[in-house]
XYZ file of C-alpha atoms in Angstrom:
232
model
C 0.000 0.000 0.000
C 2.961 2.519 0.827
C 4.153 1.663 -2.803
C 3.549 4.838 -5.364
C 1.414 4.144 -8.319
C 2.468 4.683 -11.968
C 0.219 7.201 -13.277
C 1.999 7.883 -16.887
C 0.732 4.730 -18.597
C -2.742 7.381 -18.625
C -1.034 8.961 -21.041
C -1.843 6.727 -23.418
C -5.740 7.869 -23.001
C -4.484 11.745 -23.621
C -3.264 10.732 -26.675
C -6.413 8.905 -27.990
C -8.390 12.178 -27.040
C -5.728 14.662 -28.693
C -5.658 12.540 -31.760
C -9.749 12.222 -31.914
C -9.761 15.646 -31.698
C -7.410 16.384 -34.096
C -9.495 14.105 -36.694
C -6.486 12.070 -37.270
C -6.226 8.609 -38.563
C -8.270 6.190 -35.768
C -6.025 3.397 -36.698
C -2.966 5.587 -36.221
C -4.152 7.425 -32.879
C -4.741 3.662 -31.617
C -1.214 2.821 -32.120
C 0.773 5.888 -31.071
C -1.355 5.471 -28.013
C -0.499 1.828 -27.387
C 3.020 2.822 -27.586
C 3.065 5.685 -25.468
C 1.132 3.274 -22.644
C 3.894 0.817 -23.063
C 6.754 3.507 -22.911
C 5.339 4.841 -20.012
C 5.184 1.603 -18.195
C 9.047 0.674 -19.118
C 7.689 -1.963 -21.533
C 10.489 -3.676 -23.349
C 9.660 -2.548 -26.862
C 9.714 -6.240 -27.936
C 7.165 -7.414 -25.075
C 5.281 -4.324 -26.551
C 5.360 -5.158 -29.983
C 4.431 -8.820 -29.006
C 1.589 -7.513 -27.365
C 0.203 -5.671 -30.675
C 0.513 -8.631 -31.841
C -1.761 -10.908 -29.671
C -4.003 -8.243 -29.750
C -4.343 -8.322 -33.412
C -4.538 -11.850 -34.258
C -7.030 -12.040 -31.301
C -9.600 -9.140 -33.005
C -8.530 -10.278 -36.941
C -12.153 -11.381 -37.616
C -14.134 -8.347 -36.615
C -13.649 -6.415 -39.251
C -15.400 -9.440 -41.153
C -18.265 -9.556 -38.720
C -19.076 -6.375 -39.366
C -18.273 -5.234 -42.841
C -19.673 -8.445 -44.569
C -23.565 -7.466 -43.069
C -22.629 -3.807 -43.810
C -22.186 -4.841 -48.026
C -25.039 -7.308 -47.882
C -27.008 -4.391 -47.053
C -25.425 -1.746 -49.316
C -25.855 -4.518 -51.966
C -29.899 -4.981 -51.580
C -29.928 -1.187 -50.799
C -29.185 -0.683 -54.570
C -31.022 -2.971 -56.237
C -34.103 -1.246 -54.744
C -34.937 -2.240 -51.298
C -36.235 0.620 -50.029
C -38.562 1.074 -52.772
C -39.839 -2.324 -52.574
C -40.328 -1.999 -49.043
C -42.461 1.456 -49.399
C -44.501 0.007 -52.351
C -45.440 -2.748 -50.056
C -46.514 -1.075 -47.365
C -48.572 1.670 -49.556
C -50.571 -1.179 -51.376
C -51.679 -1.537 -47.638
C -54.260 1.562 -47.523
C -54.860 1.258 -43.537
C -51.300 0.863 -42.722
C -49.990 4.086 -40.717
C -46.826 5.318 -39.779
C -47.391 4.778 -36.033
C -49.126 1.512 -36.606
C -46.703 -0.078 -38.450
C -44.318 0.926 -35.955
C -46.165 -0.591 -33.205
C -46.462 -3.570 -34.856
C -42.532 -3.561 -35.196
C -42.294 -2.465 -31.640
C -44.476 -5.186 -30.504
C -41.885 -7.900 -32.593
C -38.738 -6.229 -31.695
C -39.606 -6.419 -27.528
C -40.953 -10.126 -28.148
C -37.907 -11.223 -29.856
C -35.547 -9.266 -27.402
C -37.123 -11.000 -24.591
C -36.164 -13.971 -25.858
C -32.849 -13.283 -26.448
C -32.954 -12.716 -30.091
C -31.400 -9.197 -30.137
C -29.938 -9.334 -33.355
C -33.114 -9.786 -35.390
C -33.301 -6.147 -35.526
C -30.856 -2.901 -35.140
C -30.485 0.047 -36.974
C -28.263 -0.645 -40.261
C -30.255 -3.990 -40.795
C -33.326 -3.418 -40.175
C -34.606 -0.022 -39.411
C -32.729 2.176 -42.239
C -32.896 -0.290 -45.186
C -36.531 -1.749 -44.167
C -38.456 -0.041 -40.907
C -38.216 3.406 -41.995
C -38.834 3.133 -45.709
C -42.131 1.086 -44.577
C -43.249 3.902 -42.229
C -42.202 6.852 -44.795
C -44.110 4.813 -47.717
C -47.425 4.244 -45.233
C -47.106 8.221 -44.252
C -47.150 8.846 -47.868
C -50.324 6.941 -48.854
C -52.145 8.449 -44.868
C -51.028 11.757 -46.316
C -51.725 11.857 -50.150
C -55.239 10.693 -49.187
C -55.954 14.059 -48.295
C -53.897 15.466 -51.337
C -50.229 16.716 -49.550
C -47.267 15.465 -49.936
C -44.521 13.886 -47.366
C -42.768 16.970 -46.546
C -38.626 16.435 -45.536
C -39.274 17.678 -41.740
C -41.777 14.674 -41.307
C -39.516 12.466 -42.913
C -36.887 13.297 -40.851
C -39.428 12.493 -37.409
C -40.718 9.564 -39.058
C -37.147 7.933 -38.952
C -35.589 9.316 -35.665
C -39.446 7.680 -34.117
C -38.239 4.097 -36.451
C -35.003 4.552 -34.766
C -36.263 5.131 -30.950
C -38.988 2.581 -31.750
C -36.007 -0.149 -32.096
C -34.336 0.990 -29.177
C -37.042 0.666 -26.572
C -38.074 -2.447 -27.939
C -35.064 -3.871 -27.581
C -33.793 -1.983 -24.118
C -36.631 -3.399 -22.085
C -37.027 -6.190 -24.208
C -33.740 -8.003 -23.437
C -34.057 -7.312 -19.595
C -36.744 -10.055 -19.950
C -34.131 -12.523 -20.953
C -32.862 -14.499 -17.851
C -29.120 -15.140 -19.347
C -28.587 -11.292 -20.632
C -25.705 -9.791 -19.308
C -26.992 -6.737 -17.382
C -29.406 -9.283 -14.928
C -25.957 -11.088 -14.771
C -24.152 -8.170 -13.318
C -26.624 -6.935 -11.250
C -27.289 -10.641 -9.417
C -22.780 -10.309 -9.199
C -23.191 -6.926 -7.483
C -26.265 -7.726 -5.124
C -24.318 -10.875 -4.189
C -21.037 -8.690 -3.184
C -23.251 -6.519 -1.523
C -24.643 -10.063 0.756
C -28.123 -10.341 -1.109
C -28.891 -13.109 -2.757
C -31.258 -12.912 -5.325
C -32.344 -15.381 -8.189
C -31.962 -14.137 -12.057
C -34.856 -15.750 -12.570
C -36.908 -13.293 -10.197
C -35.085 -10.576 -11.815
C -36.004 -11.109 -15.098
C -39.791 -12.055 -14.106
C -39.800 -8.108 -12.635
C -38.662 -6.625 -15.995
C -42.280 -7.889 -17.481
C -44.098 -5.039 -16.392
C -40.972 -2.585 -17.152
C -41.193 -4.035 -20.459
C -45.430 -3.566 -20.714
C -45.340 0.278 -19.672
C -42.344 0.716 -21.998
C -44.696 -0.412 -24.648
C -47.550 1.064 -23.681
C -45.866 4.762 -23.184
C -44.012 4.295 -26.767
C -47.321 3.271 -29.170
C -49.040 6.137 -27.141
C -45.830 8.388 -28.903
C -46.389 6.742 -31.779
C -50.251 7.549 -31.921
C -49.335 10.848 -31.750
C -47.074 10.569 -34.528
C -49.966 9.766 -36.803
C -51.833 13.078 -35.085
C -48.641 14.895 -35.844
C -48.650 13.854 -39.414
C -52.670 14.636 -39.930
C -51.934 18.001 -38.561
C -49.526 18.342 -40.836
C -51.590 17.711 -43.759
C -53.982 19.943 -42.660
């Protein structure tokens, strides 16, 4: 305890910021700072450089994880998937904007709870699909009364498919006994001496879960009010 602690490795994290905010190279920033932690903490510049190493051959596949989905999606993004997606929905004369998301809300909690989180998200499911849905079902609720889909509701119509995906899935997954958060709350009631069963836990995230839904397809009501006010 009398020992001193080494405070310069931190350095390290003042040269991620400095380099973020100098908008330079991420991959470069990541590396100066990686060797500036290691100088710092009298790292032998071979242990360091072994280090790098692990590290990389460890993380190798992620960029394949996620840029593979990324060009699936660019890929059926330009051979028309939005449009498909809005003619379909405007074939559909009393689909809504808010309904449709409620019906997506309803799908994306269900599936959260249990534990299939990555059925939705925001670059696979809400930009390419959710949102083109809702803009193309605004479109027929509006031009019904003769007006057009102006670019301020188009703009509300996504950031509501966006929020829609994140509440469902938020209170969604807190349903799901083996999710990580009712993991490391049961770790840090049991530290604490209270003993508690996940189970129990996730049972008491069901009406969490039912208010969160209830609160968001009221929102989403008044999106369709918003959009008939709007029009008129």
């Amino acid at each position: 305890m009398n020992s001193a602690v080494n405070l310069w490795p931190l350095l390290g994290v003042a040269v991620i910021v400095l380099g973020f905010l100098l908008r330079l190279h991420p991959v470069l920033v990541v590396i100066a700072a990686c060797f500036t932690t290691g100088f710092a903490a009298f790292m032998p510049v071979e242990a360091l450089l072994a280090s790098l190493g692990t590290a990389f051959v460890k993380t190798r596949n992620l960029p394949m994880i996620y840029l593979l989905p990324l060009a699936a999606i660019g890929l059926l993004e330009r051979f028309g998937l939005r449009e498909h997606a809005q003619a379909a929905i405007s074939r559909v004369r009393s689909a809504t904007a808010g309904r449709l998301l409620i019906v997506y809300l309803f799908v994306r909690e269900s599936s959260a709870a249990m534990g299939l989180t990555s059925l939705g998200g925001h670059p696979s499911m809400v930009r390419p699909v959710v949102a083109p849905m809702a803009e193309g079902a605004a479109e027929v609720q509006l031009g019904a009364q003769g007006k057009a889909l102006g670019e301020q509701q188009r703009y509300r119509i996504r950031a509501m498919a966006a929020a829609t995906d994140n509440v469902g899935l938020f209170f969604g997954e807190d349903i799901f006994v083996a999710f990580g958060a009712i993991v490391l709350m049961q770790t840090v009631l049991r530290a604490e001496g209270i003993e508690v069963d996940p189970l129990h836990m996730a049972l008491w995230g069901i009406p969490t879960a039912i208010c969160a839904f209830i609160i968001h397809a009221w929102r989403l009501n008044r999106l369709d009010g918003y959009l008939r006010r709007s029009a008129a």
